[in-house]
Coordinates of C-alpha atoms in Angstrom, one line a residue:
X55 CA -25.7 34.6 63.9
X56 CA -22.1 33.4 63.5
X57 CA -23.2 29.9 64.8
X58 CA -25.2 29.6 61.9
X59 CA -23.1 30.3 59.4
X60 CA -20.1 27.7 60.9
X61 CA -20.9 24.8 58.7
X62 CA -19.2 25.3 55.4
X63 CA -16.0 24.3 53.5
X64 CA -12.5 25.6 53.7
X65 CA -10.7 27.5 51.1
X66 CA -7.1 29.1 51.1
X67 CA -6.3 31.5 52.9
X68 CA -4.5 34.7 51.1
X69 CA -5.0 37.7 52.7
X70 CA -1.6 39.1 51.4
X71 CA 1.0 37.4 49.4
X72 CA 4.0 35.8 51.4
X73 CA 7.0 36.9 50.4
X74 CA 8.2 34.5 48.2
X75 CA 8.0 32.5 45.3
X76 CA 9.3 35.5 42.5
X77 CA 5.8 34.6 41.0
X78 CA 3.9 36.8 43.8
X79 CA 7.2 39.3 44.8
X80 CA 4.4 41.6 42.6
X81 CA 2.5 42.6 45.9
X82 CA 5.8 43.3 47.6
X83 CA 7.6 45.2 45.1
X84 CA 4.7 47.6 44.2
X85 CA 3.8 48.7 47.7
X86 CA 4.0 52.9 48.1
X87 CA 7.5 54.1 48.0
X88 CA 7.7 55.8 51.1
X89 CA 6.0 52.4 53.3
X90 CA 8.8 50.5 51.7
X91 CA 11.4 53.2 53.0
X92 CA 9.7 53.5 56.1
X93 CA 10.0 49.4 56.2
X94 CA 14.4 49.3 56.0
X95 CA 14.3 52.1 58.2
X96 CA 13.1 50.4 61.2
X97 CA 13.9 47.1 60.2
X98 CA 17.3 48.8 60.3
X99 CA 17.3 50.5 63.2
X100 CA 15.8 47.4 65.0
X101 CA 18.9 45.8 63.6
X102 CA 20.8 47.5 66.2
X103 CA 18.8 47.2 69.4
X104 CA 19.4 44.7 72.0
X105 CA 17.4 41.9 72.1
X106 CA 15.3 42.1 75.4
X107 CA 15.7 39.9 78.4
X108 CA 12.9 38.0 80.2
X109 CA 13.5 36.6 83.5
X110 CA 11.4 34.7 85.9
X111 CA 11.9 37.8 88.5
X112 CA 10.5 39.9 85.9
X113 CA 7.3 38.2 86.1
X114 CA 7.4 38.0 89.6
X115 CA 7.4 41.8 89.7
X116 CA 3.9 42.0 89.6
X117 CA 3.1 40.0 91.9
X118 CA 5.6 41.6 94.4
X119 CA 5.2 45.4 93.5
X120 CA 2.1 45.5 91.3
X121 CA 4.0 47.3 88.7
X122 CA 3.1 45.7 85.2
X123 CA 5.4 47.9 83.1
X124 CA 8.8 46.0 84.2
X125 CA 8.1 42.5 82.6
X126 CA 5.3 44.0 79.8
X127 CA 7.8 46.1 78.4
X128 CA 10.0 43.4 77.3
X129 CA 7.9 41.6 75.8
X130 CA 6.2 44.0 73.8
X131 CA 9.2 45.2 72.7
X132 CA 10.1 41.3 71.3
X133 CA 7.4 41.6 69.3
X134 CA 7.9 44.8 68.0
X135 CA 11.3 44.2 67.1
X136 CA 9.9 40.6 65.1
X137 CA 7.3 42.5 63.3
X138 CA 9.5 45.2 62.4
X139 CA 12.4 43.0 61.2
X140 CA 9.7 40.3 59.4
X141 CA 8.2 43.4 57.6
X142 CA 11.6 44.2 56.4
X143 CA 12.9 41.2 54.8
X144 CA 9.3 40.2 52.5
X145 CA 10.2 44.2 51.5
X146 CA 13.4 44.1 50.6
X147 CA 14.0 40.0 50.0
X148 CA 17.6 39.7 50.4
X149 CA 18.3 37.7 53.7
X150 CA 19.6 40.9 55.3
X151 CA 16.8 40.7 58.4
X152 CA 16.2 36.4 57.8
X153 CA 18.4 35.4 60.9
X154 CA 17.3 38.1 63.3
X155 CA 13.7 36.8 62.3
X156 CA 14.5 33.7 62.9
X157 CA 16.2 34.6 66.5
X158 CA 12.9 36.3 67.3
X159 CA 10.7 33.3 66.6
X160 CA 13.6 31.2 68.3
X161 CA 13.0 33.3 71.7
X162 CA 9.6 34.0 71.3
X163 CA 9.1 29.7 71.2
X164 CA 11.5 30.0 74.1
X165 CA 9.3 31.7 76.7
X166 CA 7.3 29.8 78.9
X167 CA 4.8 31.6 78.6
X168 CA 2.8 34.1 76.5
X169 CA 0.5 35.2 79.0
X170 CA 1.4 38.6 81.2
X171 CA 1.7 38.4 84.7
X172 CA -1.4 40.4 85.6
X173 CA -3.5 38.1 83.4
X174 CA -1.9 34.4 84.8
X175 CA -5.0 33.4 86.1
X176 CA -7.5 30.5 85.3
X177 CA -11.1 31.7 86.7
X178 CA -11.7 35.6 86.1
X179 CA -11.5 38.0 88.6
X180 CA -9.5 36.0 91.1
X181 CA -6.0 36.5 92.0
X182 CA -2.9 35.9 89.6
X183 CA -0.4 33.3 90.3
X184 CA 3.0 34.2 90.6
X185 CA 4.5 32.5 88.1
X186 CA 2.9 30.5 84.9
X187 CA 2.3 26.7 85.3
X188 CA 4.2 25.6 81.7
X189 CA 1.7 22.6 81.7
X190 CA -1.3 24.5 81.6
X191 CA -0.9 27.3 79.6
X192 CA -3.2 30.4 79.7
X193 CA -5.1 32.0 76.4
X194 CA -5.1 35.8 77.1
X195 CA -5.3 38.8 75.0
X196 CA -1.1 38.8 74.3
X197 CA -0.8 35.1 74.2
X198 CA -3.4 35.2 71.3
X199 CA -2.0 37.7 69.7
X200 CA 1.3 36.0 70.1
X201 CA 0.3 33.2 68.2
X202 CA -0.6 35.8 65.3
X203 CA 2.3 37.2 65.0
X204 CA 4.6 33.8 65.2
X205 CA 1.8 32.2 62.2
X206 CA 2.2 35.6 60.4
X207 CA 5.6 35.3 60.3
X208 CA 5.7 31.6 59.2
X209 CA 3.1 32.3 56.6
X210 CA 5.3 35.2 54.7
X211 CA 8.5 33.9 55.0
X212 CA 8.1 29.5 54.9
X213 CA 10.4 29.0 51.8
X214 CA 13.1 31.3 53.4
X215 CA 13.0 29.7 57.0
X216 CA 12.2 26.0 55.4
X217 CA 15.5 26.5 53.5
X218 CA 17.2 27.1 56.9
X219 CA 15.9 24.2 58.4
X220 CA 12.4 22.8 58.2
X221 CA 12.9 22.6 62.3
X222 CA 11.3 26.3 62.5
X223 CA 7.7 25.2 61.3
X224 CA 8.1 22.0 63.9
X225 CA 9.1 24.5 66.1
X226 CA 6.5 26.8 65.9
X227 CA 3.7 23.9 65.2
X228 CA 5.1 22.5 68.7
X229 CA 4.5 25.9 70.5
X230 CA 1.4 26.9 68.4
X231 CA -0.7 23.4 69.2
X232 CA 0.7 23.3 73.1
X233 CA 0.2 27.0 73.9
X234 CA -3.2 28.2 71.9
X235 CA -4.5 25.0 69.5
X236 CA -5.1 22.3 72.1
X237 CA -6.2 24.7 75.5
X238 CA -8.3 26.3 73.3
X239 CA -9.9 23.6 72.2
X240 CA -10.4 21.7 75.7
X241 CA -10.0 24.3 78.9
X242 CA -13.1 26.6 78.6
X243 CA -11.5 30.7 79.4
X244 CA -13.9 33.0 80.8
X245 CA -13.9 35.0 77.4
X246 CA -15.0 32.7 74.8
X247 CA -18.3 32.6 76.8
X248 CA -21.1 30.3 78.2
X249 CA -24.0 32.2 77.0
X250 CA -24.7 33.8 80.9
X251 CA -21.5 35.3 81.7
X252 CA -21.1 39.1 80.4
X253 CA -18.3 39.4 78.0
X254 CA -16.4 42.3 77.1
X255 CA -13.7 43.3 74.2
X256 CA -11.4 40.3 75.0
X257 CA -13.9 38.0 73.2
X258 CA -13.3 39.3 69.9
X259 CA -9.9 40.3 70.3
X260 CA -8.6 36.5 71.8
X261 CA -10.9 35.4 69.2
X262 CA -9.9 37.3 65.9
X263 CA -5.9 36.1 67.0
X264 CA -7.0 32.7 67.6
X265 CA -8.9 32.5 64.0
X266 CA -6.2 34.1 62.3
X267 CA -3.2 31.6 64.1
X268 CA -5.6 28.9 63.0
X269 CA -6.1 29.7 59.4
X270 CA -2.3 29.6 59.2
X271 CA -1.3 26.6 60.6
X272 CA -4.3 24.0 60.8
X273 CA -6.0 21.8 58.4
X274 CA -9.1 21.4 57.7
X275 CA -9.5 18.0 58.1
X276 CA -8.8 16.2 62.0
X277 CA -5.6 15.2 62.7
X278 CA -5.8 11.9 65.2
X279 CA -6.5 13.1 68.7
X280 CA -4.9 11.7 71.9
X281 CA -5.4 11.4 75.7
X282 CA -9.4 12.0 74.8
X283 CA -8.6 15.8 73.8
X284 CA -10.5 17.3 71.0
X285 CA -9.4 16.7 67.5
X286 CA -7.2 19.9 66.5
X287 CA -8.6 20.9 63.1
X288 CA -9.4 24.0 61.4
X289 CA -13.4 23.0 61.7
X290 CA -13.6 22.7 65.5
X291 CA -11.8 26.0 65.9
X292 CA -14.0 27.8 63.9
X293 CA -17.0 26.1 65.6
X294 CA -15.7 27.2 68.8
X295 CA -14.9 30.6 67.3
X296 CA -18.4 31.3 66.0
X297 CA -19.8 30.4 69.9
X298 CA -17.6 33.0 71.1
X299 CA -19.1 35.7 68.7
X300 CA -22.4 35.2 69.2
X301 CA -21.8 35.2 72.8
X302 CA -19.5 38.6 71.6
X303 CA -22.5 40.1 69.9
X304 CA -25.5 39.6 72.7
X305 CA -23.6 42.0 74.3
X306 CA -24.2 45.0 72.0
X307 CA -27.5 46.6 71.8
X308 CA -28.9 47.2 67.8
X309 CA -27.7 50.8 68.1
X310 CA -24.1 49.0 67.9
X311 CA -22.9 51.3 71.2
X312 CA -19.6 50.0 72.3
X313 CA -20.0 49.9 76.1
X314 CA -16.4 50.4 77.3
X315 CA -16.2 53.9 75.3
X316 CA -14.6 55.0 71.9
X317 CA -11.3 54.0 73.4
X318 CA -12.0 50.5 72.9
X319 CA -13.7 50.2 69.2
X320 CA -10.4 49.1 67.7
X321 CA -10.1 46.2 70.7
X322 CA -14.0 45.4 70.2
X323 CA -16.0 46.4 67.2
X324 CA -12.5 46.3 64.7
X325 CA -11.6 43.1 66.4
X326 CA -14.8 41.6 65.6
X327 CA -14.4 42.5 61.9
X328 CA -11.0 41.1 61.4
X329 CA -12.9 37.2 62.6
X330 CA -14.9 38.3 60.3
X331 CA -12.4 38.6 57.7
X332 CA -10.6 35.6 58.9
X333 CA -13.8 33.9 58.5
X334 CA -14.7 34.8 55.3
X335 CA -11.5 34.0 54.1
X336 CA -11.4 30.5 54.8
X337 CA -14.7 29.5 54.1
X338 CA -15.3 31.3 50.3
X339 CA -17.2 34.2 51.4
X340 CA -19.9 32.2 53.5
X341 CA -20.1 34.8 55.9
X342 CA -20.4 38.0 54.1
X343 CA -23.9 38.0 54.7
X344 CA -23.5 39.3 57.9
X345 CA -21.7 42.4 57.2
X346 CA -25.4 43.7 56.1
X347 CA -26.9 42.8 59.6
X348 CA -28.2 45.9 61.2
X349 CA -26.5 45.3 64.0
X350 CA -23.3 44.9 62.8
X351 CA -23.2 48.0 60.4
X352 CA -23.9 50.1 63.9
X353 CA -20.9 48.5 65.5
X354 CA -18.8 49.8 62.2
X355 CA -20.0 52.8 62.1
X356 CA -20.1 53.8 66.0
X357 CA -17.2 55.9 66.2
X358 CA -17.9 58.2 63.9
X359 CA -21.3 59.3 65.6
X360 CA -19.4 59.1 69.1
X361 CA -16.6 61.3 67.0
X362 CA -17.0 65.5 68.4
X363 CA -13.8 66.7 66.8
X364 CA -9.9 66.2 67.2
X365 CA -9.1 63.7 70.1
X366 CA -12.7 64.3 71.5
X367 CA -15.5 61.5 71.6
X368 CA -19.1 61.5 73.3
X369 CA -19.5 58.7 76.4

């Protein structure tokens, strides 16, 4: 379905405005009152909190007590506080949050790796190794949406960090291609699917922040490849990307059920729409068709026939 749909031509991608020039501050400016309050508030308060710690013993943690939390709630909380903080300056615009954005993506480049201890393996199901091999780096569900978050940043706030020094996008390019671009593009992960192996909500999740860290930072055309790897254009990854969904979508039945329960919709059937926005963003609408597919109206509207009341949900 997506496979067929993979050939087309590349557009820009806008799904919001970036923060700057004053030409599109428009978008910014007229956002709801209280979300731009709510914005300084915690870009403010995150302002004041200390900026986490990773260590290598933190990631070893898992290995040696099984306890995830230690290392996982560091670097959640990195992102958190770069989200919060990015949010903050495209609303308000006046530098106040720029350097503690540009700390963030500074440490966030810094780590050497973006893969969680319980996930630092390389064939699924087997045992995680202790530490991350910084040559090889693995694509999981938080190293994907790592890359997001870094491109995200970079897209709404270029002119600001280009006029502190054009080495933040060389940095982030750097990280970006070694990290997600060029592994995903020539190691094969378990989740982006062979066609036999049964997939589950990582497909479309990895996916969507693969798509999305692509659309961002990639051209269209190939850049010159080297050492025999893949050429690292925006075409290939969408090739690769569309694979993925199919594989993603032989999964689900015509009735659209999500198999691992209500909980996951916003990880599975809501992760498969945002590729598909991604997609359709960058290729001029080519794949709008397929939001009129059966199948993939009864993944959108699962949860609200699973939906009893309240917090309550039907397995």
């Amino acid at each position: 379905m997506f496979q067929e749909l993979a050939k087309t031509y590349c557009t820009t991608f806008v799904p919001f405005h970036p923060a700057a020039p004053a030409a599109v501050r428009t978008a910014w400016e007229h956002l709801d009152p209280s979300i731009l309050s709510l914005l300084l508030k915690d870009g403010e308060r995150c302002l004041k909190e200390p900026w986490p710690t990773l260590t290598a013993t933190d990631y070893l943690d898992f290995t040696r007590t099984g306890r995830r939390s230690l290392f996982e709630g560091k670097l959640f909380a990195r992102r958190t506080l770069l989200n919060s903080m990015l949010l903050a300056e495209c609303a308000e615009h006046q530098g106040r949050f720029l350097d503690s954005v540009l700390n963030g993506i500074w440490s966030i480049c810094e780590e050497t790796s973006w893969c969680l201890p319980a996930h630092n393996s390389y064939i699924r199901d087997t045992p995680q190794l202790p530490l991350p091999d910084a040559r090889r780096p693995v694509i999981d569900l938080f190293a994907a949406e790592t890359a997001a978050i870094l491109s995200t940043a970079r897209y709404l706030l270029k002119q600001e960090l280009d006029a502190v020094s054009p080495a933040v996008s060389v940095l982030l390019d750097k990280a970006l291609s070694e990290r997600i671009f060029v592994p995903y593009l020539n190691e094969h992960f378990w989740w982006m699917g062979d066609g036999t192996s049964h997939m589950n909500n990582w497909t479309s999740w990895c996916t969507q922040n693969v798509l999305l860290a692509s659309a961002f930072c990639l051209q269209w055309k190939p850049s010159p490849a080297s050492n025999g790897q893949s050429y690292l254009n925006l075409s290939a990854i969408l090739s690769q990307a569309c694979k993925s969904l199919d594989y993603f979508l032989d999964e689900y039945g015509t009735d659209g059920c999500c198999d691992e329960g209500a909980q996951y919709f916003r990880h599975a059937g809501l992760t498969l729409f945002g590729a598909m926005e991604v997609l359709n963003g960058i290729s001029g609408n080519a794949f709008s068709s397929l939001y009129k597919e059966e199948k993939i109206r009864n993944i959108a509207s699962y949860i609200f026939h699973v939906h009893v009341a309240g917090p309550y949900y039907v397995n």
